[in-house]
């Protein structure tokens, strides 16, 4: 019985190891190619497309002024930027701070619109309302806590113009600006750097696949209107719209030099709520698109994306959970046996299967630490002893939260489906 349960788990772990190696190979190829190119700031021409920058903000008085100032100071022709900030159902001083900023003599000549909105649909609803006022050829989205670097928009647009017929959207990299705050924020930083510099680059290098990250990206105005705007029922509107773009044969390109800083949770409660919403959203998207795997007409990139999300949130989660439970149960029984208790283990393993499990776990841990440090080595100032030690520790602490979050999200979305509940939007709490 033990072998019957454990062997599929071992096979799944080995497949996960293979995918990790594949992503690192792709990322390494990307890094080598990029290192051979001289970093040149794209020249600004009169032909630069007009961009509508939209910032949805719900009770964001702590961060909104800094975010808008970063956007207004970006290195892009002022007459080619339309800025729309949506004060979405705010009960604080968000709108008041926005009007004070708009009246600043430095910004009075700018195309800067403030929408005070009373409506439903959360972030998606706010973006859809603003979309009707957009005049740019491209839409750029920044969250209310974003701090884009001066050339971020320039790099996004420059990438889009490489192949404007094929690239329906372009996304950049996001960095944690409060990464040194505490243990949690440091671990989130490791996760963010690894996701951006290993998985995002690996997927783009190998498959020309990208996923919109929710902030610091641009999308064709014509395309988003063709899609019908943002899905107000989607829990994670960014993942949902990524599938809509891919299903139309358009690509989501990576512009690695387009960087923006964002605030990450500093409190475990806030973090758990945010990540549970993300996990529920990804579960929902997989469920909505699972049949694409069996449709001959579906794009192969859509199928790869469904497989990627499906294996990450369903298959590998189940495999790790089964192997962890079996391992812990047998450790407990081993300890009881050492204390002289006459107990029979509920799961008996053959020695070969157990050895393979230990090898798989050891290799998975080694690759976990390796990919983090490979990612850190490509981000200036992040490859240091503290982060190396943190990477080693985080596997046994921070990474295990993924199991708890994923299980909670899975049962929550099942209950939503059974009782036809509408998922409640949760706004991530900001810190001063």
XYZ file of C-alpha atoms in Angstrom:
432
model
C 0.000 0.000 0.000
C 2.838 2.396 0.894
C 4.670 1.806 -2.381
C 1.429 2.216 -4.329
C 0.944 5.697 -2.861
C 4.580 6.731 -2.822
C 5.713 5.764 -6.348
C 3.368 8.243 -8.136
C 4.542 10.927 -5.719
C 8.198 10.160 -6.494
C 7.540 10.251 -10.247
C 5.775 13.600 -9.865
C 8.673 15.031 -7.861
C 11.123 13.896 -10.550
C 8.990 15.578 -13.219
C 9.012 18.739 -11.101
C 12.815 18.471 -10.876
C 13.013 18.141 -14.668
C 10.838 21.251 -15.167
C 13.031 23.216 -12.733
C 16.154 22.202 -14.654
C 14.482 23.119 -17.960
C 13.517 26.571 -16.651
C 17.058 27.182 -15.380
C 18.511 26.199 -18.764
C 16.154 28.617 -20.490
C 16.927 31.370 -17.975
C 20.665 30.808 -18.330
C 20.413 31.069 -22.120
C 18.456 34.297 -21.747
C 20.974 35.732 -19.267
C 23.933 34.896 -21.533
C 22.245 36.516 -24.534
C 21.362 39.622 -22.538
C 24.883 39.929 -21.113
C 26.287 40.189 -24.645
C 24.065 43.172 -25.437
C 24.996 46.689 -24.488
C 22.292 48.338 -22.397
C 21.049 51.263 -24.444
C 18.246 53.578 -23.382
C 15.801 53.609 -26.336
C 15.685 56.907 -28.187
C 12.446 58.849 -27.981
C 11.003 59.823 -31.341
C 8.043 61.874 -32.449
C 6.455 58.614 -33.608
C 6.265 57.263 -30.058
C 2.729 55.918 -29.500
C 0.430 57.614 -27.039
C 0.012 55.593 -23.844
C -2.854 55.771 -21.356
C -1.526 54.951 -17.882
C -4.271 53.719 -15.540
C -3.885 53.388 -11.771
C -6.769 51.796 -9.806
C -6.694 52.972 -6.193
C -8.972 51.905 -3.352
C -8.162 53.649 -0.042
C -4.525 54.194 -0.998
C -3.789 57.488 0.788
C -0.549 56.067 2.198
C 1.094 55.427 -1.155
C -0.812 57.134 -3.992
C 1.096 60.437 -4.058
C 4.481 58.773 -4.476
C 3.144 56.412 -7.166
C 1.602 59.166 -9.286
C 4.705 61.331 -8.986
C 6.865 58.442 -10.221
C 4.564 58.052 -13.240
C 4.483 61.766 -14.062
C 8.287 61.913 -13.948
C 8.854 58.966 -16.273
C 11.173 59.447 -19.238
C 8.520 59.518 -21.954
C 7.137 62.446 -24.013
C 4.702 64.282 -21.758
C 2.261 64.899 -24.597
C 2.148 61.144 -25.261
C 1.024 60.163 -21.745
C -2.581 60.259 -20.571
C -2.835 59.475 -16.858
C -6.102 58.222 -15.360
C -6.170 57.517 -11.607
C -9.342 55.824 -10.381
C -10.273 56.609 -6.776
C -12.392 53.474 -6.448
C -15.013 53.607 -3.670
C -12.552 55.399 -1.420
C -13.468 56.322 2.137
C -10.108 57.891 2.995
C -8.127 60.849 1.609
C -6.996 59.206 -1.653
C -8.982 61.590 -3.879
C -7.999 64.619 -1.800
C -4.305 63.790 -2.188
C -4.775 63.287 -5.941
C -6.424 66.701 -6.414
C -3.652 68.345 -4.387
C -1.108 66.731 -6.686
C -2.990 67.737 -9.845
C -3.024 71.369 -8.645
C 0.737 71.317 -8.217
C 2.150 73.863 -10.710
C 4.585 71.219 -12.014
C 1.703 69.008 -13.205
C -1.083 71.441 -14.152
C -0.308 71.148 -17.860
C -0.366 67.333 -17.818
C -3.164 65.135 -19.198
C -4.107 63.932 -15.712
C -7.631 62.706 -15.008
C -9.009 61.745 -11.594
C -12.047 59.444 -11.584
C -13.998 59.220 -8.337
C -15.878 55.978 -8.822
C -18.770 54.388 -6.947
C -19.294 50.997 -8.523
C -18.730 47.265 -8.325
C -16.221 44.870 -9.858
C -13.151 45.721 -7.792
C -9.959 46.436 -9.731
C -11.436 45.048 -12.965
C -14.505 47.254 -12.676
C -12.356 50.327 -12.058
C -10.170 49.579 -15.088
C -13.203 48.969 -17.308
C -14.718 52.328 -16.332
C -11.433 54.079 -17.079
C -11.070 52.239 -20.400
C -13.957 54.215 -21.887
C -11.904 57.409 -21.375
C -8.621 56.027 -22.749
C -7.192 57.807 -25.802
C -3.824 56.039 -26.042
C -2.827 53.334 -28.516
C -1.563 51.299 -25.570
C -2.858 50.929 -22.025
C -0.308 50.792 -19.202
C -1.317 49.516 -15.764
C 0.366 50.297 -12.462
C -0.956 49.329 -9.049
C -1.357 52.086 -6.487
C 1.816 51.055 -4.621
C 4.039 50.925 -7.716
C 7.207 52.972 -8.127
C 8.263 52.548 -11.776
C 11.818 53.441 -12.669
C 12.218 56.450 -14.974
C 12.705 54.406 -18.142
C 10.226 51.617 -17.358
C 7.530 52.753 -19.798
C 10.153 53.511 -22.441
C 11.459 49.928 -22.288
C 7.927 48.484 -22.374
C 7.004 50.472 -25.491
C 10.359 49.796 -27.165
C 9.790 46.040 -26.764
C 6.229 46.339 -28.101
C 7.478 48.133 -31.226
C 9.875 45.274 -32.018
C 6.887 43.312 -33.301
C 3.675 45.345 -32.886
C 1.620 42.906 -34.943
C 2.482 39.916 -32.735
C 2.985 41.427 -29.288
C -0.431 42.051 -27.768
C 1.045 42.927 -24.384
C 4.470 43.507 -22.819
C 5.377 43.090 -19.154
C 8.368 44.112 -17.078
C 9.868 43.082 -13.771
C 8.610 43.985 -10.316
C 10.871 44.315 -7.292
C 10.101 44.416 -3.565
C 10.925 47.854 -2.252
C 10.421 46.830 1.392
C 12.361 43.560 1.119
C 14.588 44.236 4.138
C 11.691 44.894 6.522
C 11.484 41.458 8.193
C 11.878 37.698 7.621
C 8.632 37.455 5.634
C 9.437 40.339 3.272
C 12.934 38.912 2.692
C 11.447 35.534 1.757
C 8.908 37.179 -0.550
C 11.814 38.967 -2.204
C 13.552 35.629 -2.886
C 10.336 34.243 -4.389
C 9.802 37.350 -6.524
C 13.374 37.437 -7.860
C 13.289 33.706 -8.666
C 9.905 33.869 -10.404
C 10.952 36.881 -12.491
C 14.501 35.840 -13.343
C 14.131 32.070 -13.696
C 10.557 31.139 -14.560
C 9.509 34.245 -16.505
C 12.764 34.374 -18.466
C 12.827 30.595 -18.927
C 9.270 30.472 -20.271
C 9.929 33.391 -22.628
C 13.250 32.031 -23.873
C 12.001 28.495 -24.489
C 8.360 28.967 -25.489
C 7.841 32.704 -26.060
C 5.280 32.511 -23.269
C 4.509 35.279 -20.833
C 1.893 36.071 -18.200
C 0.677 39.532 -17.257
C 1.757 40.213 -13.647
C -1.041 42.655 -12.760
C 1.169 45.756 -12.718
C 3.981 47.247 -14.820
C 2.674 46.097 -18.200
C 1.168 47.510 -21.378
C -1.549 46.079 -23.606
C -2.924 47.241 -26.954
C -6.014 49.371 -26.417
C -7.682 47.814 -29.453
C -6.987 44.309 -28.118
C -8.344 44.879 -24.614
C -11.499 46.398 -26.096
C -11.850 43.425 -28.444
C -11.561 41.086 -25.432
C -14.332 43.037 -23.713
C -12.216 44.597 -20.996
C -11.202 43.017 -17.723
C -13.282 40.137 -16.374
C -15.059 41.494 -13.289
C -15.848 37.966 -12.080
C -12.213 36.805 -12.252
C -10.399 36.572 -8.926
C -7.048 37.193 -10.609
C -7.862 39.392 -13.589
C -4.241 39.385 -14.801
C -4.056 35.601 -15.289
C -7.505 35.507 -16.898
C -6.647 38.193 -19.431
C -3.333 36.489 -20.210
C -5.260 33.459 -21.479
C -7.559 35.739 -23.493
C -4.544 37.311 -25.209
C -2.864 33.975 -25.980
C -6.106 32.474 -27.311
C -6.187 35.263 -29.908
C -2.756 34.309 -31.222
C -1.010 37.315 -29.652
C 2.119 37.049 -27.505
C 2.872 38.569 -24.111
C 6.489 39.709 -24.405
C 9.060 40.196 -21.660
C 10.916 43.530 -21.352
C 13.472 42.700 -18.629
C 14.818 46.255 -18.272
C 11.372 47.695 -17.494
C 11.462 47.592 -13.700
C 9.095 48.864 -11.035
C 9.186 48.614 -7.264
C 6.161 47.481 -5.287
C 5.252 47.042 -1.635
C 5.007 43.464 -0.372
C 3.098 42.245 2.720
C 4.974 42.602 5.983
C 2.379 40.810 8.072
C 1.658 37.057 7.824
C -2.106 37.591 7.988
C -2.019 40.044 5.068
C 0.288 37.744 3.108
C -1.931 34.680 3.603
C -5.048 36.535 2.418
C -3.276 37.904 -0.652
C -1.763 34.583 -1.696
C -4.961 32.636 -1.037
C -6.761 35.003 -3.437
C -4.012 34.464 -6.028
C -4.198 30.685 -5.620
C -8.010 30.706 -5.920
C -7.719 32.794 -9.053
C -5.233 30.396 -10.616
C -7.369 27.379 -9.706
C -10.355 29.091 -11.306
C -8.453 29.875 -14.517
C -7.227 26.272 -14.830
C -10.758 24.950 -14.315
C -12.102 27.377 -16.916
C -9.476 26.392 -19.519
C -8.795 22.713 -18.807
C -10.773 21.625 -21.888
C -8.381 23.626 -24.081
C -5.973 20.684 -23.711
C -8.310 18.531 -25.795
C -9.314 21.047 -28.474
C -7.333 20.673 -31.736
C -8.035 24.317 -32.519
C -6.446 25.586 -29.291
C -3.029 27.227 -29.475
C -0.165 25.051 -28.245
C 0.946 27.948 -26.067
C -2.432 27.979 -24.320
C -2.073 24.241 -23.713
C 1.430 24.677 -22.268
C 0.149 27.460 -20.011
C -2.766 25.315 -18.779
C -0.374 22.436 -18.087
C 2.029 24.739 -16.256
C -0.645 26.114 -13.931
C -2.374 22.749 -13.594
C 0.753 20.865 -12.592
C 1.844 23.619 -10.198
C -1.450 23.940 -8.342
C -2.950 20.443 -8.626
C -0.612 17.595 -9.526
C 2.625 18.606 -7.789
C 0.740 19.912 -4.772
C -0.981 16.532 -4.331
C 2.286 14.633 -4.878
C 4.202 16.683 -2.302
C 1.320 16.460 0.164
C 1.102 12.651 -0.121
C 4.858 12.165 0.185
C 5.064 14.572 3.148
C 2.193 12.866 5.001
C 3.629 9.387 4.439
C 7.074 10.516 5.490
C 5.871 12.213 8.701
C 3.663 9.266 9.679
C 6.557 6.857 9.330
C 8.955 9.126 11.238
C 6.449 9.237 14.113
C 6.164 5.448 14.119
C 9.948 5.082 14.007
C 10.265 7.313 17.070
C 7.576 5.315 18.908
C 9.417 2.113 18.012
C 12.682 3.497 19.449
C 10.920 4.105 22.762
C 9.999 0.434 22.905
C 6.406 0.697 21.814
C 5.180 -2.287 19.852
C 3.572 -0.532 16.885
C 3.069 -1.513 13.284
C 3.659 1.142 10.628
C 0.538 1.763 8.544
C 2.627 2.156 5.389
C 5.485 -0.187 4.580
C 8.011 0.803 1.917
C 10.514 -1.337 0.094
C 14.059 -0.081 0.656
C 14.537 0.836 -3.034
C 11.427 3.022 -3.117
C 12.483 4.785 0.078
C 15.965 5.468 -1.329
C 14.472 6.931 -4.511
C 12.270 9.171 -2.376
C 15.268 10.441 -0.403
C 17.220 11.113 -3.607
C 14.257 12.968 -5.143
C 13.793 15.128 -2.041
C 17.513 15.904 -1.806
C 17.691 16.873 -5.485
C 14.552 18.984 -5.236
C 16.001 20.864 -2.253
C 19.346 21.363 -4.028
C 17.623 22.763 -7.138
C 15.384 24.978 -4.995
C 18.445 26.637 -3.428
C 20.344 26.664 -6.736
C 17.650 28.447 -8.731
C 17.222 31.099 -6.052
C 20.940 31.819 -6.015
C 21.151 31.812 -9.804
C 18.384 34.421 -9.831
C 20.041 36.490 -7.086
C 23.332 36.495 -9.011
C 21.632 38.339 -11.892
C 20.141 41.058 -9.658
C 22.706 43.636 -8.565
C 23.398 43.623 -4.823
C 21.250 40.602 -3.985
C 23.809 37.800 -4.139
C 25.188 37.726 -0.584
C 25.682 35.382 2.357
C 22.512 36.473 4.131
C 20.334 35.644 1.116
C 22.130 32.321 0.599
C 21.400 31.263 4.197
C 17.848 32.555 3.860
C 17.357 30.477 0.695
C 18.446 27.347 2.562
C 16.121 28.047 5.486
C 13.127 29.242 3.454
C 12.496 25.790 1.951
C 11.553 24.429 5.390
C 9.629 27.529 6.473
C 8.317 29.992 3.902
C 7.981 27.504 1.011
C 5.810 25.193 3.122
C 3.206 27.947 3.415
C 2.416 27.198 -0.241
C 0.861 23.883 0.823
C -1.360 25.521 3.430
C -2.387 28.371 1.123
C -3.087 26.074 -1.826
C -5.193 23.672 0.248
C -7.219 26.506 1.779
C -7.748 28.055 -1.647
C -8.729 24.715 -3.191
C -11.412 23.966 -0.596
C -12.603 27.568 -0.686
C -13.136 27.525 -4.443
C -14.876 24.138 -4.203
C -17.315 25.599 -1.672
C -17.777 28.612 -3.958
C -18.732 26.284 -6.812
C -21.040 24.101 -4.687
C -22.894 26.949 -2.971
C -22.584 29.334 -5.941
C -20.850 31.905 -3.779
C -19.242 34.916 -5.396
C -15.623 35.326 -4.380
C -15.023 38.452 -2.337
C -12.288 40.812 -3.510
C -9.594 41.346 -0.886
C -7.489 44.488 -1.075
C -3.915 44.016 0.105
C -3.207 46.190 3.126
C -0.484 48.818 2.626
C 2.152 49.808 5.134
C 3.480 53.265 5.807
